[in-house]
PDB file of C-alpha atoms in Angstrom:
ATOM      1  CA  UNK A   1      -3.349  21.757  -1.632  1.00 46.00           C
ATOM      2  CA  UNK A   2      -5.823  21.787   1.253  1.00 51.00           C
ATOM      3  CA  UNK A   3      -7.735  18.911  -0.339  1.00 47.00           C
ATOM      4  CA  UNK A   4      -4.503  16.931  -0.575  1.00 47.00           C
ATOM      5  CA  UNK A   5      -3.829  17.503   3.117  1.00 49.00           C
ATOM      6  CA  UNK A   6      -7.354  16.411   4.049  1.00 51.00           C
ATOM      7  CA  UNK A   7      -7.032  13.289   1.916  1.00 48.00           C
ATOM      8  CA  UNK A   8      -3.654  12.495   3.431  1.00 51.00           C
ATOM      9  CA  UNK A   9      -5.192  12.855   6.886  1.00 53.00           C
ATOM     10  CA  UNK A  10      -8.057  10.553   5.958  1.00 51.00           C
ATOM     11  CA  UNK A  11      -5.672   7.964   4.547  1.00 49.00           C
ATOM     12  CA  UNK A  12      -3.600   8.297   7.717  1.00 50.00           C
ATOM     13  CA  UNK A  13      -6.652   7.497   9.839  1.00 48.00           C
ATOM     14  CA  UNK A  14      -7.289   4.378   7.769  1.00 47.00           C
ATOM     15  CA  UNK A  15      -3.714   3.233   8.373  1.00 46.00           C
ATOM     16  CA  UNK A  16      -4.067   3.865  12.099  1.00 43.00           C
ATOM     17  CA  UNK A  17      -7.205   1.766  12.046  1.00 42.00           C
ATOM     18  CA  UNK A  18      -5.055  -1.115  10.783  1.00 48.00           C
ATOM     19  CA  UNK A  19      -6.076  -1.163   7.153  1.00 64.00           C
ATOM     20  CA  UNK A  20      -4.599   0.283   4.007  1.00 82.00           C
ATOM     21  CA  UNK A  21      -7.751   0.754   1.990  1.00 91.00           C
ATOM     22  CA  UNK A  22      -7.172   2.599  -1.287  1.00 93.00           C
ATOM     23  CA  UNK A  23      -8.948   5.942  -1.635  1.00 94.00           C
ATOM     24  CA  UNK A  24     -12.624   5.898  -2.536  1.00 94.00           C
ATOM     25  CA  UNK A  25     -13.088   5.374  -6.253  1.00 94.00           C
ATOM     26  CA  UNK A  26      -9.899   3.316  -6.590  1.00 96.00           C
ATOM     27  CA  UNK A  27      -9.047  -0.349  -6.158  1.00 96.00           C
ATOM     28  CA  UNK A  28      -5.995  -2.449  -5.344  1.00 95.00           C
ATOM     29  CA  UNK A  29      -5.578  -2.912  -9.104  1.00 97.00           C
ATOM     30  CA  UNK A  30      -5.565   0.872  -9.568  1.00 97.00           C
ATOM     31  CA  UNK A  31      -2.846   1.136  -6.908  1.00 97.00           C
ATOM     32  CA  UNK A  32      -0.726  -1.461  -8.721  1.00 97.00           C
ATOM     33  CA  UNK A  33      -1.182   0.251 -12.099  1.00 98.00           C
ATOM     34  CA  UNK A  34      -0.411   3.629 -10.506  1.00 98.00           C
ATOM     35  CA  UNK A  35       2.813   2.333  -8.936  1.00 98.00           C
ATOM     36  CA  UNK A  36       3.958   0.778 -12.223  1.00 98.00           C
ATOM     37  CA  UNK A  37       3.165   3.968 -14.160  1.00 98.00           C
ATOM     38  CA  UNK A  38       4.974   6.179 -11.642  1.00 98.00           C
ATOM     39  CA  UNK A  39       8.004   3.874 -11.766  1.00 98.00           C
ATOM     40  CA  UNK A  40       8.044   4.183 -15.564  1.00 98.00           C
ATOM     41  CA  UNK A  41       8.465   7.972 -15.349  1.00 98.00           C
ATOM     42  CA  UNK A  42      11.205   7.980 -12.712  1.00 97.00           C
ATOM     43  CA  UNK A  43       9.228   7.552  -9.462  1.00 98.00           C
ATOM     44  CA  UNK A  44       8.414  11.234  -8.896  1.00 97.00           C
ATOM     45  CA  UNK A  45       5.066  13.022  -9.138  1.00 97.00           C
ATOM     46  CA  UNK A  46       5.698  16.744  -9.285  1.00 96.00           C
ATOM     47  CA  UNK A  47       3.860  18.466 -12.093  1.00 95.00           C
ATOM     48  CA  UNK A  48       1.702  18.153 -15.179  1.00 95.00           C
ATOM     49  CA  UNK A  49       4.458  16.361 -17.115  1.00 96.00           C
ATOM     50  CA  UNK A  50       4.365  13.600 -14.483  1.00 97.00           C
ATOM     51  CA  UNK A  51       0.623  13.353 -13.914  1.00 97.00           C
ATOM     52  CA  UNK A  52      -0.436  13.106 -17.566  1.00 98.00           C
ATOM     53  CA  UNK A  53       1.591  10.008 -18.487  1.00 98.00           C
ATOM     54  CA  UNK A  54       0.695   8.293 -15.206  1.00 98.00           C
ATOM     55  CA  UNK A  55      -3.007   8.969 -15.741  1.00 98.00           C
ATOM     56  CA  UNK A  56      -2.855   7.666 -19.309  1.00 98.00           C
ATOM     57  CA  UNK A  57      -0.816   4.545 -18.480  1.00 98.00           C
ATOM     58  CA  UNK A  58      -2.842   3.631 -15.401  1.00 98.00           C
ATOM     59  CA  UNK A  59      -6.258   4.620 -16.775  1.00 98.00           C
ATOM     60  CA  UNK A  60      -6.883   7.082 -13.942  1.00 98.00           C
ATOM     61  CA  UNK A  61      -8.507  10.477 -13.672  1.00 97.00           C
ATOM     62  CA  UNK A  62      -6.554  13.422 -12.270  1.00 97.00           C
ATOM     63  CA  UNK A  63      -8.508  13.164  -9.018  1.00 97.00           C
ATOM     64  CA  UNK A  64      -7.684   9.470  -8.664  1.00 98.00           C
ATOM     65  CA  UNK A  65      -3.990  10.113  -9.338  1.00 98.00           C
ATOM     66  CA  UNK A  66      -3.944  12.942  -6.798  1.00 97.00           C
ATOM     67  CA  UNK A  67      -5.765  10.775  -4.251  1.00 97.00           C
ATOM     68  CA  UNK A  68      -3.274   7.962  -4.815  1.00 98.00           C
ATOM     69  CA  UNK A  69      -0.321  10.302  -4.256  1.00 97.00           C
ATOM     70  CA  UNK A  70      -1.910  11.377  -0.953  1.00 96.00           C
ATOM     71  CA  UNK A  71      -2.587   7.748  -0.051  1.00 97.00           C
ATOM     72  CA  UNK A  72       1.037   6.791  -0.694  1.00 98.00           C
ATOM     73  CA  UNK A  73       2.275   9.728   1.394  1.00 97.00           C
ATOM     74  CA  UNK A  74      -0.045   8.833   4.273  1.00 96.00           C
ATOM     75  CA  UNK A  75       0.984   5.171   4.257  1.00 96.00           C
ATOM     76  CA  UNK A  76       4.721   5.848   4.073  1.00 96.00           C
ATOM     77  CA  UNK A  77       4.966   4.520   0.519  1.00 97.00           C
ATOM     78  CA  UNK A  78       6.001   7.959  -0.738  1.00 98.00           C
ATOM     79  CA  UNK A  79       7.986  10.864   0.640  1.00 98.00           C
ATOM     80  CA  UNK A  80       7.495  14.569   0.072  1.00 97.00           C
ATOM     81  CA  UNK A  81      10.134  16.264  -2.051  1.00 97.00           C
ATOM     82  CA  UNK A  82      11.699  19.522  -0.889  1.00 94.00           C
ATOM     83  CA  UNK A  83      10.966  21.027  -4.293  1.00 86.00           C
ATOM     84  CA  UNK A  84       7.305  19.965  -4.090  1.00 92.00           C
ATOM     85  CA  UNK A  85       5.554  16.817  -5.154  1.00 95.00           C
ATOM     86  CA  UNK A  86       6.266  13.296  -3.979  1.00 98.00           C
ATOM     87  CA  UNK A  87       8.560  10.354  -4.675  1.00 98.00           C
ATOM     88  CA  UNK A  88       7.320   6.783  -4.365  1.00 98.00           C
ATOM     89  CA  UNK A  89       9.513   4.518  -2.220  1.00 98.00           C
ATOM     90  CA  UNK A  90       7.778   1.203  -2.873  1.00 97.00           C
ATOM     91  CA  UNK A  91       8.034  -1.510  -5.529  1.00 94.00           C
ATOM     92  CA  UNK A  92      10.326  -0.557  -8.412  1.00 96.00           C
ATOM     93  CA  UNK A  93      10.808   2.827  -6.720  1.00 97.00           C
ATOM     94  CA  UNK A  94      12.309   1.399  -3.520  1.00 95.00           C
ATOM     95  CA  UNK A  95      15.564   3.271  -2.850  1.00 91.00           C
ATOM     96  CA  UNK A  96      18.807   1.316  -3.032  1.00 88.00           C
ATOM     97  CA  UNK A  97      20.349   0.698   0.387  1.00 86.00           C
ATOM     98  CA  UNK A  98      23.301   2.969   1.191  1.00 80.00           C
ATOM     99  CA  UNK A  99      26.624   1.183   0.872  1.00 72.00           C
TER     100      UNK A  99
END
């Protein structure tokens, strides 16, 4: 968990610097594949049953998937869940506006 916090902080610094550069070892294409894969499993990344299909669909390692969750949290493209994990709020995972 400490590594996740450090990565989120690093991603936050990149955003403050005016750029949303994907984590080291990933590309914009990886981000797009990650977002599509997360959307396909219901937009939440909580445990092993979420990470495995996302990694397989997007062609990512566990570290890359974890880094991308941190990146999305740091850039406001995901929110932390009370029960743990994160929910993407971008692309196909954008919440419906309240009526």
